[in-house]
């Protein structure tokens, strides 16, 4: 049983923070709420710079969940693959503009029909 004056164990990140909801400056419009979170406690809680975060929003409650290592690795792989695909598409588009009337590749359906 816990001592009468003991406190529960907490990790380095602490368990509670108090913030004030501000507004996002946009000339005279102050109607867009704005919350900024920053501090080394975020890293201690598993939120490192450059990592993906899932945000769940409910009435009166916002939950932030950092991607685990596997999810982050998959996200990074996806971004690299998407960038490579964009490069390939751009290269194909450039070739197509250089040879507008020429068909560059035959599809399998066309090859099999002959």
C-alpha atoms as an extended CHARMM CRD file, in Angstrom:
* protein
*
       114  EXT
         1         1  UNK       CA              0.0000000000        0.0000000000        0.0000000000  PROA      1               0.0000000000
         2         2  UNK       CA              1.2100000000        3.4950000000       -0.7790000000  PROA      2               0.0000000000
         3         3  UNK       CA              2.4750000000        5.7990000000        1.9210000000  PROA      3               0.0000000000
         4         4  UNK       CA             -0.0080000000        8.4850000000        2.9870000000  PROA      4               0.0000000000
         5         5  UNK       CA              2.2310000000       11.2650000000        1.6450000000  PROA      5               0.0000000000
         6         6  UNK       CA              3.5140000000        9.5000000000       -1.4800000000  PROA      6               0.0000000000
         7         7  UNK       CA              2.8230000000       10.7050000000       -4.9960000000  PROA      7               0.0000000000
         8         8  UNK       CA              2.2320000000        8.4800000000       -8.0000000000  PROA      8               0.0000000000
         9         9  UNK       CA              5.2140000000        7.7330000000      -10.2210000000  PROA      9               0.0000000000
        10        10  UNK       CA              5.3270000000        9.8190000000      -13.3790000000  PROA      10              0.0000000000
        11        11  UNK       CA              7.7400000000        9.8010000000      -16.2890000000  PROA      11              0.0000000000
        12        12  UNK       CA              9.9920000000       12.7460000000      -17.1740000000  PROA      12              0.0000000000
        13        13  UNK       CA              7.3730000000       14.2830000000      -19.4220000000  PROA      13              0.0000000000
        14        14  UNK       CA              5.0040000000       14.9570000000      -16.5410000000  PROA      14              0.0000000000
        15        15  UNK       CA              1.3090000000       14.3940000000      -16.7850000000  PROA      15              0.0000000000
        16        16  UNK       CA             -0.3280000000       17.7710000000      -17.1340000000  PROA      16              0.0000000000
        17        17  UNK       CA              0.2790000000       21.1270000000      -18.7640000000  PROA      17              0.0000000000
        18        18  UNK       CA             -1.8380000000       24.2660000000      -18.7300000000  PROA      18              0.0000000000
        19        19  UNK       CA             -2.1650000000       26.3450000000      -21.9050000000  PROA      19              0.0000000000
        20        20  UNK       CA             -4.1900000000       29.2840000000      -23.1340000000  PROA      20              0.0000000000
        21        21  UNK       CA             -5.9070000000       29.0460000000      -26.5010000000  PROA      21              0.0000000000
        22        22  UNK       CA             -4.8080000000       32.0360000000      -28.5350000000  PROA      22              0.0000000000
        23        23  UNK       CA             -5.7510000000       33.1410000000      -32.0190000000  PROA      23              0.0000000000
        24        24  UNK       CA             -3.9880000000       32.7810000000      -35.3190000000  PROA      24              0.0000000000
        25        25  UNK       CA             -3.0120000000       36.2750000000      -36.4500000000  PROA      25              0.0000000000
        26        26  UNK       CA             -4.5670000000       37.1510000000      -39.8010000000  PROA      26              0.0000000000
        27        27  UNK       CA             -4.7970000000       40.9460000000      -40.1740000000  PROA      27              0.0000000000
        28        28  UNK       CA             -8.0240000000       41.7910000000      -38.3050000000  PROA      28              0.0000000000
        29        29  UNK       CA             -9.4690000000       38.2670000000      -38.0730000000  PROA      29              0.0000000000
        30        30  UNK       CA             -8.9980000000       36.8330000000      -34.5910000000  PROA      30              0.0000000000
        31        31  UNK       CA            -11.6050000000       34.0940000000      -34.9540000000  PROA      31              0.0000000000
        32        32  UNK       CA             -9.2490000000       31.1540000000      -35.6500000000  PROA      32              0.0000000000
        33        33  UNK       CA             -8.1730000000       29.4160000000      -32.3980000000  PROA      33              0.0000000000
        34        34  UNK       CA             -4.4830000000       28.5590000000      -32.1280000000  PROA      34              0.0000000000
        35        35  UNK       CA             -2.5990000000       26.2610000000      -29.7190000000  PROA      35              0.0000000000
        36        36  UNK       CA              1.1920000000       25.9510000000      -29.6940000000  PROA      36              0.0000000000
        37        37  UNK       CA              2.9350000000       23.0790000000      -27.9300000000  PROA      37              0.0000000000
        38        38  UNK       CA              6.6940000000       23.2340000000      -27.4540000000  PROA      38              0.0000000000
        39        39  UNK       CA              9.2660000000       22.0420000000      -24.9760000000  PROA      39              0.0000000000
        40        40  UNK       CA             11.7200000000       19.2440000000      -24.3350000000  PROA      40              0.0000000000
        41        41  UNK       CA              8.9580000000       17.4240000000      -22.4870000000  PROA      41              0.0000000000
        42        42  UNK       CA              7.4300000000       16.6260000000      -25.9080000000  PROA      42              0.0000000000
        43        43  UNK       CA             10.4960000000       14.5530000000      -26.8690000000  PROA      43              0.0000000000
        44        44  UNK       CA             10.3970000000       12.8120000000      -23.5030000000  PROA      44              0.0000000000
        45        45  UNK       CA              6.7570000000       11.9530000000      -24.2110000000  PROA      45              0.0000000000
        46        46  UNK       CA              7.6700000000       10.4480000000      -27.6090000000  PROA      46              0.0000000000
        47        47  UNK       CA              7.0410000000       13.4410000000      -29.9090000000  PROA      47              0.0000000000
        48        48  UNK       CA             10.3310000000       14.0980000000      -31.6950000000  PROA      48              0.0000000000
        49        49  UNK       CA             10.8630000000       16.7010000000      -34.4140000000  PROA      49              0.0000000000
        50        50  UNK       CA             10.0150000000       15.5160000000      -37.9090000000  PROA      50              0.0000000000
        51        51  UNK       CA              7.8760000000       12.6100000000      -36.7290000000  PROA      51              0.0000000000
        52        52  UNK       CA              4.2780000000       12.0230000000      -37.7280000000  PROA      52              0.0000000000
        53        53  UNK       CA              1.4520000000       12.5660000000      -35.2290000000  PROA      53              0.0000000000
        54        54  UNK       CA             -2.1700000000       11.4500000000      -35.3120000000  PROA      54              0.0000000000
        55        55  UNK       CA             -4.6730000000       13.9790000000      -33.9510000000  PROA      55              0.0000000000
        56        56  UNK       CA             -8.0450000000       12.7800000000      -32.6650000000  PROA      56              0.0000000000
        57        57  UNK       CA            -10.5760000000       15.5330000000      -31.9980000000  PROA      57              0.0000000000
        58        58  UNK       CA            -13.6720000000       15.1970000000      -29.8440000000  PROA      58              0.0000000000
        59        59  UNK       CA            -15.8690000000       17.7840000000      -28.1530000000  PROA      59              0.0000000000
        60        60  UNK       CA            -13.6900000000       19.3230000000      -25.4370000000  PROA      60              0.0000000000
        61        61  UNK       CA            -10.8420000000       16.8560000000      -25.9990000000  PROA      61              0.0000000000
        62        62  UNK       CA             -7.8430000000       16.6070000000      -28.3350000000  PROA      62              0.0000000000
        63        63  UNK       CA             -5.6470000000       13.4930000000      -28.2530000000  PROA      63              0.0000000000
        64        64  UNK       CA             -2.2000000000       13.4890000000      -29.8890000000  PROA      64              0.0000000000
        65        65  UNK       CA             -0.6100000000       10.1240000000      -30.6540000000  PROA      65              0.0000000000
        66        66  UNK       CA              2.9650000000        9.8350000000      -31.9080000000  PROA      66              0.0000000000
        67        67  UNK       CA              3.5970000000        7.2020000000      -34.5650000000  PROA      67              0.0000000000
        68        68  UNK       CA              5.5480000000        4.2490000000      -33.1800000000  PROA      68              0.0000000000
        69        69  UNK       CA              8.9000000000        3.3140000000      -34.7680000000  PROA      69              0.0000000000
        70        70  UNK       CA              7.3590000000        0.9400000000      -37.3220000000  PROA      70              0.0000000000
        71        71  UNK       CA              4.6530000000        3.4310000000      -38.3480000000  PROA      71              0.0000000000
        72        72  UNK       CA              7.2560000000        6.1920000000      -38.6910000000  PROA      72              0.0000000000
        73        73  UNK       CA              9.5240000000        3.9380000000      -40.7830000000  PROA      73              0.0000000000
        74        74  UNK       CA              6.5860000000        3.0360000000      -43.0630000000  PROA      74              0.0000000000
        75        75  UNK       CA              5.6630000000        6.7260000000      -43.3970000000  PROA      75              0.0000000000
        76        76  UNK       CA              9.2570000000        7.6230000000      -44.3170000000  PROA      76              0.0000000000
        77        77  UNK       CA              9.3770000000        4.7760000000      -46.8880000000  PROA      77              0.0000000000
        78        78  UNK       CA              6.0820000000        5.9560000000      -48.3540000000  PROA      78              0.0000000000
        79        79  UNK       CA              7.3780000000        9.5230000000      -48.7350000000  PROA      79              0.0000000000
        80        80  UNK       CA             10.5800000000        8.3130000000      -50.4570000000  PROA      80              0.0000000000
        81        81  UNK       CA              8.6140000000        6.0240000000      -52.7920000000  PROA      81              0.0000000000
        82        82  UNK       CA              6.1550000000        8.7950000000      -53.6360000000  PROA      82              0.0000000000
        83        83  UNK       CA              9.0370000000       11.1710000000      -54.4460000000  PROA      83              0.0000000000
        84        84  UNK       CA             10.6340000000        8.5570000000      -56.7410000000  PROA      84              0.0000000000
        85        85  UNK       CA              7.3080000000        7.9720000000      -58.5000000000  PROA      85              0.0000000000
        86        86  UNK       CA              6.9160000000       11.7190000000      -59.0560000000  PROA      86              0.0000000000
        87        87  UNK       CA             10.4260000000       11.8410000000      -60.5890000000  PROA      87              0.0000000000
        88        88  UNK       CA              9.5510000000        8.9590000000      -62.9430000000  PROA      88              0.0000000000
        89        89  UNK       CA              6.2690000000       10.5870000000      -63.9560000000  PROA      89              0.0000000000
        90        90  UNK       CA              8.0450000000       13.8970000000      -64.6200000000  PROA      90              0.0000000000
        91        91  UNK       CA             10.7070000000       12.1540000000      -66.7290000000  PROA      91              0.0000000000
        92        92  UNK       CA              8.0360000000       10.3260000000      -68.7470000000  PROA      92              0.0000000000
        93        93  UNK       CA              6.1210000000       13.5670000000      -69.2820000000  PROA      93              0.0000000000
        94        94  UNK       CA              9.3130000000       15.2680000000      -70.5100000000  PROA      94              0.0000000000
        95        95  UNK       CA              9.9850000000       12.4320000000      -72.9590000000  PROA      95              0.0000000000
        96        96  UNK       CA              6.3840000000       12.5350000000      -74.1440000000  PROA      96              0.0000000000
        97        97  UNK       CA              6.6200000000       16.2740000000      -74.8910000000  PROA      97              0.0000000000
        98        98  UNK       CA              9.8270000000       15.6630000000      -76.8770000000  PROA      98              0.0000000000
        99        99  UNK       CA              8.1000000000       12.9350000000      -78.9450000000  PROA      99              0.0000000000
       100       100  UNK       CA              4.3970000000       13.9390000000      -78.9700000000  PROA      100             0.0000000000
       101       101  UNK       CA              3.1140000000       11.5450000000      -81.6710000000  PROA      101             0.0000000000
       102       102  UNK       CA              5.2650000000        8.5470000000      -80.7800000000  PROA      102             0.0000000000
       103       103  UNK       CA              3.9640000000        5.7940000000      -78.5530000000  PROA      103             0.0000000000
       104       104  UNK       CA              6.6730000000        5.0370000000      -76.0210000000  PROA      104             0.0000000000
       105       105  UNK       CA              5.5980000000        1.6590000000      -74.7170000000  PROA      105             0.0000000000
       106       106  UNK       CA              3.2030000000       -1.0510000000      -75.7830000000  PROA      106             0.0000000000
       107       107  UNK       CA              0.7760000000       -2.3210000000      -73.2000000000  PROA      107             0.0000000000
       108       108  UNK       CA              0.5350000000       -6.0800000000      -72.5430000000  PROA      108             0.0000000000
       109       109  UNK       CA             -2.9700000000       -6.1420000000      -74.0250000000  PROA      109             0.0000000000
       110       110  UNK       CA             -1.7010000000       -4.7200000000      -77.3410000000  PROA      110             0.0000000000
       111       111  UNK       CA              1.2270000000       -7.1810000000      -77.5040000000  PROA      111             0.0000000000
       112       112  UNK       CA             -0.9820000000      -10.2040000000      -76.7980000000  PROA      112             0.0000000000
       113       113  UNK       CA             -3.5940000000       -9.2040000000      -79.3850000000  PROA      113             0.0000000000
       114       114  UNK       CA             -1.0640000000       -9.5940000000      -82.2370000000  PROA      114             0.0000000000
